[in-house]
Short mmCIF file of C-alpha atoms in Angstrom, two decimals:
data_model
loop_
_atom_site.label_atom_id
_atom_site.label_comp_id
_atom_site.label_asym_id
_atom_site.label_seq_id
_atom_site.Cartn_x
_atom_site.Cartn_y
_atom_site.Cartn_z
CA UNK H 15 0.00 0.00 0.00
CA UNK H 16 1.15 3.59 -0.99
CA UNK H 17 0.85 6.33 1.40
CA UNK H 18 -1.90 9.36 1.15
CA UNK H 19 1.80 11.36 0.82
CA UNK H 20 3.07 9.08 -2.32
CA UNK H 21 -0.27 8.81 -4.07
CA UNK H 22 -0.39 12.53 -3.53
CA UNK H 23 3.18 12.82 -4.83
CA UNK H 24 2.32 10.78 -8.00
CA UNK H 25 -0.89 12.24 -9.30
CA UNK H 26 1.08 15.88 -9.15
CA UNK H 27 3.98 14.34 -11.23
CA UNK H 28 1.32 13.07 -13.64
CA UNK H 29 -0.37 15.95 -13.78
CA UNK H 30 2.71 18.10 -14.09
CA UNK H 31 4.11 15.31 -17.29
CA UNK H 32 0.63 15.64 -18.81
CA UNK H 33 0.66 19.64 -18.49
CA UNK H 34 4.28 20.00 -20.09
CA UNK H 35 3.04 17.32 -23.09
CA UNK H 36 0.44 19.29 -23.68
CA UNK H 37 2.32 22.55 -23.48
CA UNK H 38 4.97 20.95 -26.01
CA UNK H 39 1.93 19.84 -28.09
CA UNK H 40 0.46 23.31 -28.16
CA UNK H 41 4.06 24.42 -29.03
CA UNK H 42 3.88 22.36 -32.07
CA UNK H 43 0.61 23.13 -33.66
CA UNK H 44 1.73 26.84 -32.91
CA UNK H 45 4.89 26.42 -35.18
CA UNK H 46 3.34 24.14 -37.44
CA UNK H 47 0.89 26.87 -38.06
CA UNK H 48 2.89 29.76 -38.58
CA UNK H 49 5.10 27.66 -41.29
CA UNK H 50 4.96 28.96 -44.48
CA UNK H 51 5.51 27.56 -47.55
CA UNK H 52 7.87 29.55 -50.23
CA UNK H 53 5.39 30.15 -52.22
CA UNK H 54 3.31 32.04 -49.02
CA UNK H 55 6.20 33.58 -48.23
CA UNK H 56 6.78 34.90 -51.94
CA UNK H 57 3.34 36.16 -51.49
CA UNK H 58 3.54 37.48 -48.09
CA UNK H 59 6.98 39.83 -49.33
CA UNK H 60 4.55 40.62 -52.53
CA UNK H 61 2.21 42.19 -50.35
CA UNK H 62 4.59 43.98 -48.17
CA UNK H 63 6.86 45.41 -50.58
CA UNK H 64 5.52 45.52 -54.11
CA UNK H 65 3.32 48.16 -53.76
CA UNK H 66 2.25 51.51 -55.58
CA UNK H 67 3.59 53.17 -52.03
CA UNK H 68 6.69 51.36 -52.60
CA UNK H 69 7.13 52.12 -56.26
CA UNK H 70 10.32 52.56 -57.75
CA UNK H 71 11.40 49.40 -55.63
CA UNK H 72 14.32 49.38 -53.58
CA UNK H 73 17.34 48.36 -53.75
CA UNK H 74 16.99 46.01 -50.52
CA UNK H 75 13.16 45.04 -51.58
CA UNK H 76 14.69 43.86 -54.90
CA UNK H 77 17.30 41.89 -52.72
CA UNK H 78 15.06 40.18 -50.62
CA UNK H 79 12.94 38.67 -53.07
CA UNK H 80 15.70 37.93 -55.13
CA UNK H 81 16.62 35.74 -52.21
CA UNK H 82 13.35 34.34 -51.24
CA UNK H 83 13.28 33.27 -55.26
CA UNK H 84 16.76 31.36 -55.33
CA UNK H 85 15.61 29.11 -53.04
CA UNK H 86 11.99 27.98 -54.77
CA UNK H 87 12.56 24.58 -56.35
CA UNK H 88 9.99 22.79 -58.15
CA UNK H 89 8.14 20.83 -55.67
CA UNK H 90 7.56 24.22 -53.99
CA UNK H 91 5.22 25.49 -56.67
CA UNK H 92 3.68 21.83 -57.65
CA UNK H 93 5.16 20.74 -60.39
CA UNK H 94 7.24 18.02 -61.52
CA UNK H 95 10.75 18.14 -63.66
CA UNK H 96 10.26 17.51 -67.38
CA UNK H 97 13.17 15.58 -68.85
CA UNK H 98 14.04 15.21 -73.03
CA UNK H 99 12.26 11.73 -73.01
CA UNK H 100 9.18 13.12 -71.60
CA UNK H 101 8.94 16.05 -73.96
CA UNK H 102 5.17 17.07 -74.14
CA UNK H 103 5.40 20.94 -72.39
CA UNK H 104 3.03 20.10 -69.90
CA UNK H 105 4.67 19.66 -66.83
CA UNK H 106 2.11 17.95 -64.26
CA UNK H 107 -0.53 19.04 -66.53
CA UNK H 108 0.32 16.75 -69.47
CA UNK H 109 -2.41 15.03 -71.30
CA UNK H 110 -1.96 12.06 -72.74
CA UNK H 111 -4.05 12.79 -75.95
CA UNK H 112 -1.61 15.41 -77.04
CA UNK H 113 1.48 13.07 -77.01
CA UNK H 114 1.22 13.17 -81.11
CA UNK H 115 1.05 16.22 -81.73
CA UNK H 116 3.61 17.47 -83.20
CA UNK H 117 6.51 19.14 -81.03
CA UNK H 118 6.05 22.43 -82.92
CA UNK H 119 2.57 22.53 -82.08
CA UNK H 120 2.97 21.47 -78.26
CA UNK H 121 1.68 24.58 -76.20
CA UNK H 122 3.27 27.06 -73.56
CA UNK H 123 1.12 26.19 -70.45
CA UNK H 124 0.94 29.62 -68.08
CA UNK H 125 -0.37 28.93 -64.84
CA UNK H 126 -1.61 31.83 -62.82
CA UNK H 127 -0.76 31.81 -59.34
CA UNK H 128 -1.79 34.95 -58.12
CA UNK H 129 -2.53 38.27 -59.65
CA UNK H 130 -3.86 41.90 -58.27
CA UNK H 131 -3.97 44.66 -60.10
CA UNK H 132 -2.73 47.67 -57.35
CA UNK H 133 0.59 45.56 -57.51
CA UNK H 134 1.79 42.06 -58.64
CA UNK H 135 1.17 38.98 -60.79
CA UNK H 136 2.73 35.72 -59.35
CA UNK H 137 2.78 32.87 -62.61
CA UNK H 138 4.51 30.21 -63.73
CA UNK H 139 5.34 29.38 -67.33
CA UNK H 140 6.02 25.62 -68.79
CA UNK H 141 7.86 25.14 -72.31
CA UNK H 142 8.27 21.96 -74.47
CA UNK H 143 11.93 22.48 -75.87
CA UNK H 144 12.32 24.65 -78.58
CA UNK H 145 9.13 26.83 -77.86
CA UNK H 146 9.64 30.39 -77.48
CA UNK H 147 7.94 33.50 -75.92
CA UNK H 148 8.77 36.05 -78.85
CA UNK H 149 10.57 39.33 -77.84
CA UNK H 150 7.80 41.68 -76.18
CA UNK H 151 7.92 44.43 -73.41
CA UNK H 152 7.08 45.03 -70.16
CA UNK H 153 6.27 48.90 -70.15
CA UNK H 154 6.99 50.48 -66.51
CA UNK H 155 7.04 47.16 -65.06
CA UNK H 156 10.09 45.20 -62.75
CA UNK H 157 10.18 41.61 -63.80
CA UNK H 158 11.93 38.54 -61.57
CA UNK H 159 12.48 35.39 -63.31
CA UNK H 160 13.56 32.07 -61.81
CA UNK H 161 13.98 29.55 -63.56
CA UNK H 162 12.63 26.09 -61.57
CA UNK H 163 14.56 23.13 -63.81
CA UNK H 164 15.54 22.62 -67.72
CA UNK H 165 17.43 25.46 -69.57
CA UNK H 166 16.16 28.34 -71.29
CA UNK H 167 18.11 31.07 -73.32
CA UNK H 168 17.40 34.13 -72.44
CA UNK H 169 17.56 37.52 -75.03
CA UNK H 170 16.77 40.79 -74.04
CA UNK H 171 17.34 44.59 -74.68
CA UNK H 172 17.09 47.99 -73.70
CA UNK H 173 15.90 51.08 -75.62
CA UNK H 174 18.71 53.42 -76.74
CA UNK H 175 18.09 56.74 -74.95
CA UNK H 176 16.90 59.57 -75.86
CA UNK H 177 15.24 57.19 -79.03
CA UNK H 178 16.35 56.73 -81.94
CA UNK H 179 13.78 55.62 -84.88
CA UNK H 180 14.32 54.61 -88.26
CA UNK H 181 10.93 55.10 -90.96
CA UNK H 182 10.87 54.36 -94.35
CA UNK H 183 8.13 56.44 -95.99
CA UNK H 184 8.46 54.07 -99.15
CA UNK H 185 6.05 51.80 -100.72
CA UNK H 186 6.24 50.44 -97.84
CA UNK H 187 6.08 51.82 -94.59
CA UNK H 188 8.43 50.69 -91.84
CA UNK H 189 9.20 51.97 -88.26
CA UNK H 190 11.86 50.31 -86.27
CA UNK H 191 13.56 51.91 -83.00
CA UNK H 192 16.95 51.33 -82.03
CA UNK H 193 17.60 48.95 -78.81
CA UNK H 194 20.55 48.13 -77.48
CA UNK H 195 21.11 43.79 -76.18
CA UNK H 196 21.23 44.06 -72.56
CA UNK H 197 21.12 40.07 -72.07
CA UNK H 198 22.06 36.96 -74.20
CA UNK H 199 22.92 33.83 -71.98
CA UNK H 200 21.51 30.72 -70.83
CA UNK H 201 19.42 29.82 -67.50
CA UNK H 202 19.08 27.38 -65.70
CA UNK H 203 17.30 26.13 -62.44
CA UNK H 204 21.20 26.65 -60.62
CA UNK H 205 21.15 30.22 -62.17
CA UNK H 206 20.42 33.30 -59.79
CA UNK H 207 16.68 34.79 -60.08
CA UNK H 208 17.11 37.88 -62.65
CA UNK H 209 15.69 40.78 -62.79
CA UNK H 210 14.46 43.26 -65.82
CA UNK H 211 13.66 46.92 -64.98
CA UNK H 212 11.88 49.10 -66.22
CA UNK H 213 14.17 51.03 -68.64
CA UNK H 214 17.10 48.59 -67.80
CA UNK H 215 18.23 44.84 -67.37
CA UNK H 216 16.69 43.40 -70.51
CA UNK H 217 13.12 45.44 -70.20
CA UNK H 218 12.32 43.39 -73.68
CA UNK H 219 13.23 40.35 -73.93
CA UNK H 220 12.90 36.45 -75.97
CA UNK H 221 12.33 33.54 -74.10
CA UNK H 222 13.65 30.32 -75.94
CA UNK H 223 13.63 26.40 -74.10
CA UNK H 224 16.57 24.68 -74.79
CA UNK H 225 15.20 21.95 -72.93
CA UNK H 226 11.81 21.60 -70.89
CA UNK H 227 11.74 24.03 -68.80
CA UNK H 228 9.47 26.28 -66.29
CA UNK H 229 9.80 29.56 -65.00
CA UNK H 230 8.03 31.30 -62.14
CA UNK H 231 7.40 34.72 -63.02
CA UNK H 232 6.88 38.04 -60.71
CA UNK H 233 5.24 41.22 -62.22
CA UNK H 234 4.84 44.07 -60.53
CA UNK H 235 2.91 46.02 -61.31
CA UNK H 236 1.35 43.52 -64.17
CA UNK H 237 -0.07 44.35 -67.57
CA UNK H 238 -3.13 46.24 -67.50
CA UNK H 239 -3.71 48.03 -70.94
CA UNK H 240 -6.35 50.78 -69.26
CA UNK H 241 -3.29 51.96 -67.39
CA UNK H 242 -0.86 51.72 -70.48
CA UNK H 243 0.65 48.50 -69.68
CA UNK H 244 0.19 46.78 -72.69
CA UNK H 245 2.35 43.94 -73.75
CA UNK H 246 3.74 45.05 -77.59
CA UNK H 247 5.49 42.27 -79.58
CA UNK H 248 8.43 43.23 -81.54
CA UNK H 249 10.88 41.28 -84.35
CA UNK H 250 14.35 42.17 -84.05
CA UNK H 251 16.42 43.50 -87.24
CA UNK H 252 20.78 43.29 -87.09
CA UNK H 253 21.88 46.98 -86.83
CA UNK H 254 23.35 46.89 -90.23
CA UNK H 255 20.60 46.19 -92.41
CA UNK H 256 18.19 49.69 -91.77
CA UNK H 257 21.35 51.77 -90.62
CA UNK H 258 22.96 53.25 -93.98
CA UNK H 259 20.52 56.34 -94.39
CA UNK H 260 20.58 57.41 -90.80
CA UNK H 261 22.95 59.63 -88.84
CA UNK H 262 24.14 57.97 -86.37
CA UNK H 263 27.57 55.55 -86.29
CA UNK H 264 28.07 53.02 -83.99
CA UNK H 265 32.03 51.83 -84.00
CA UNK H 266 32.15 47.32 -85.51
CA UNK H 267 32.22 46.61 -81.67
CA UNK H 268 28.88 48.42 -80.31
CA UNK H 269 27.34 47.10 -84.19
CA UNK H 270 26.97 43.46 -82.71
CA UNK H 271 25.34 44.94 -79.51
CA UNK H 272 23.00 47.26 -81.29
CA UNK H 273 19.44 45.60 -83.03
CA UNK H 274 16.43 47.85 -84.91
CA UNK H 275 12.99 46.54 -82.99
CA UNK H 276 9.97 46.74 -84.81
CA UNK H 277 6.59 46.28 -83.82
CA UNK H 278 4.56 43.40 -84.73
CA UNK H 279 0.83 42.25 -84.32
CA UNK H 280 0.60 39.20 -81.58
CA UNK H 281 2.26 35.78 -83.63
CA UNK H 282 0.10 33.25 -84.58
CA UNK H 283 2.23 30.43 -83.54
CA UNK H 284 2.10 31.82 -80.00
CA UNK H 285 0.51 28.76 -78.59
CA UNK H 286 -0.49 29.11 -74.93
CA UNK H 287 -2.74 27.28 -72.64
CA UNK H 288 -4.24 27.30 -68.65
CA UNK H 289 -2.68 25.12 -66.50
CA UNK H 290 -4.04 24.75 -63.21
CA UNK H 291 -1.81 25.43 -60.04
CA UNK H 292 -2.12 22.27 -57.58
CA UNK H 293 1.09 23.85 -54.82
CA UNK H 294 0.41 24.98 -51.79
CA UNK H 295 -2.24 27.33 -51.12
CA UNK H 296 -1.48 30.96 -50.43
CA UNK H 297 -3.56 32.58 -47.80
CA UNK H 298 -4.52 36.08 -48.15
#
C-alpha cells in the first residue's frame, strides 16, 4: 500500500508530465501553423513590398525577393521536372491525348498563381523544348524570373536613350527603333533569379527552351492596358541592315550589340494554354 503522501506525490507528477506534453503539443501546432511555404512567403513579401507606395522598388526590396526566389525549387510550386524523353510541355498538366502532336505545335502552359492589379502577378510558365515567348515588353514594369529546372536562353534589350527611330516612308512603310542587347545567356534552375527593370536589365526580352523548362514569373505592377501596360510584340532587325541612311555611327564593336525593334501584331504560332496550379495554397 502507498501512502496518502506518495499517491499525492504521483498524481502531481502526472499531472505536471501531462501539463508539459500538452504545453509541447500546443508548441507544435503553434509552429506548425505559422510555417509557411515559399510560395506564401513569396506572397507574403509581394504584399509587403511591391506596392504603388513602394514604387520605384528598392534596392533592398529587390534583394530580398531575389533571395526568397533562389531558393523555390519545383516541388515548392507543384510541379514536376520535365526531362528530353518526356517532352510534351506540360509539366504535371500533361495530357496524354496530345502526345502526337507534333513538337512544334505542343503549347506554352501559363499557370496563374496569383494576380492583383494595385501591384503584382505571381505565374509560372512551362515550355516543351524549342518553344519560345517572342521578344515583347514590359512597359513600366520590374520583372523577376527564376527559372525552376531545364534550360532556357534568355535575349533581351534595352531602348537606346533619348530614341532613336528609323521610318521608311516608301512603298512600304516601316518603323523600327533602335535597342541596345542588354542580355544573351543561358538559365538554368542553378542560375540566380534575374531581374528586368523598367528602362534597364533586358526590359524586352525572348524567351527560348533549350530543354523543358518552367519559369516562375513576378510582375509588378502587371499588364493592365487601361493603365498603359500593354504587352507590344516586336521582331528584331541586325543593326546593319536599316542603318545606312541614318545619322548615327556606332564603332564594328557596339554594331553586334546594337538591333532595330519593330513592332509586330501578336504571332500566330504563339501557342499558350491554362494550367491549373495544384502547390500549396497561399492565404490572403
Amino acid at each position: 500500500m502507498f501512502s496518502k503522501t506518495q499517491k499525492a506525490t504521483d498524481k502531481m507528477r502526472l499531472f505536471l508530465q501531462n501539463k508539459v506534453d500538452c504545453s509541447v503539443f500546443l508548441r507544435f501546432l503553434s509552429m506548425s501553423h505559422k510555417k509557411s511555404s515559399k510560395i506564401q512567403a513569396i506572397y507574403d513579401l509581394c504584399k509587403k513590398s511591391l506596392t504603388p507606395a513602394n514604387s520605384p522598388l528598392s534596392s533592398q526590396t529587390i534583394k530580398n525577393l531575389c533571395s526568397l526566389l533562389d531558393t523555390v525549387g519545383v516541388g515548392d510550386v507543384g510541379l514536376k521536372e520535365e526531362n528530353a524523353d518526356d517532352d510534351r510541355g506540360h509539366g504535371l498538366f500533361g495530357l496524354s491525348q496530345l502526345n502526337r502532336i507534333a513538337r512544334w505545335a505542343q503549347p506554352i502552359t501559363y499557370v496563374d498563381i496569383f494576380e492583383c492589379e494595385n501591384f503584382t502577378q505571381i505565374c509560372i510558365f512551362c515550355f516543351p523544348t524549342s518553344s519560345v515567348i517572342p521578344l515583347h515588353d514590359h512597359p513600366g514594369m520590374t520583372v523577376f524570373s527564376k527559372v525552376l529546372y531545364g534550360s532556357l536562353h534568355v535575349k533581351a534589350y534595352d531602348w537606346v536613350e533619348p530614341p532613336f527611330i528609323h521610318e521608311s516612308k516608301g512603298s512600304t512603310y516601316f518603323s523600327a527603333r533602335l535597342a541596345k542587347l542588354a542580355v544573351d545567356k543561358v538559365l538554368t534552375a542553378s542560375s540566380a533569379t534575374s531581374v528586368l527593370y523598367p528602362k534597364a536589365g533586358g526590359n524586352l526580352h525572348c524567351f527560348t527552351a533549350i530543354s523543358p523548362c518552367a519559369v516562375l514569373d513576378i510582375l509588378s505592377p502587371p499588364y493592365n492596358e487601361d493603365k498603359g501596360r500593354r504587352c507590344t510584340y516586336y521582331h528584331d532587325y541586325p543593326y546593319s541592315t536599316i542603318s545606312a541612311d541614318t545619322k548615327l555611327y556606332l564603332n564594328d564593336e557596339e554594331v553586334e550589340d546594337h538591333a532595330w525593334l519593330a513592332k509586330i501584331e501578336t504571332p500566330d504560332d504563339l501557342y499558350m494554354r491554362p494550367g491549373m496550379y495544384v502547390g500549396p495554397a497561399i492565404q490572403t
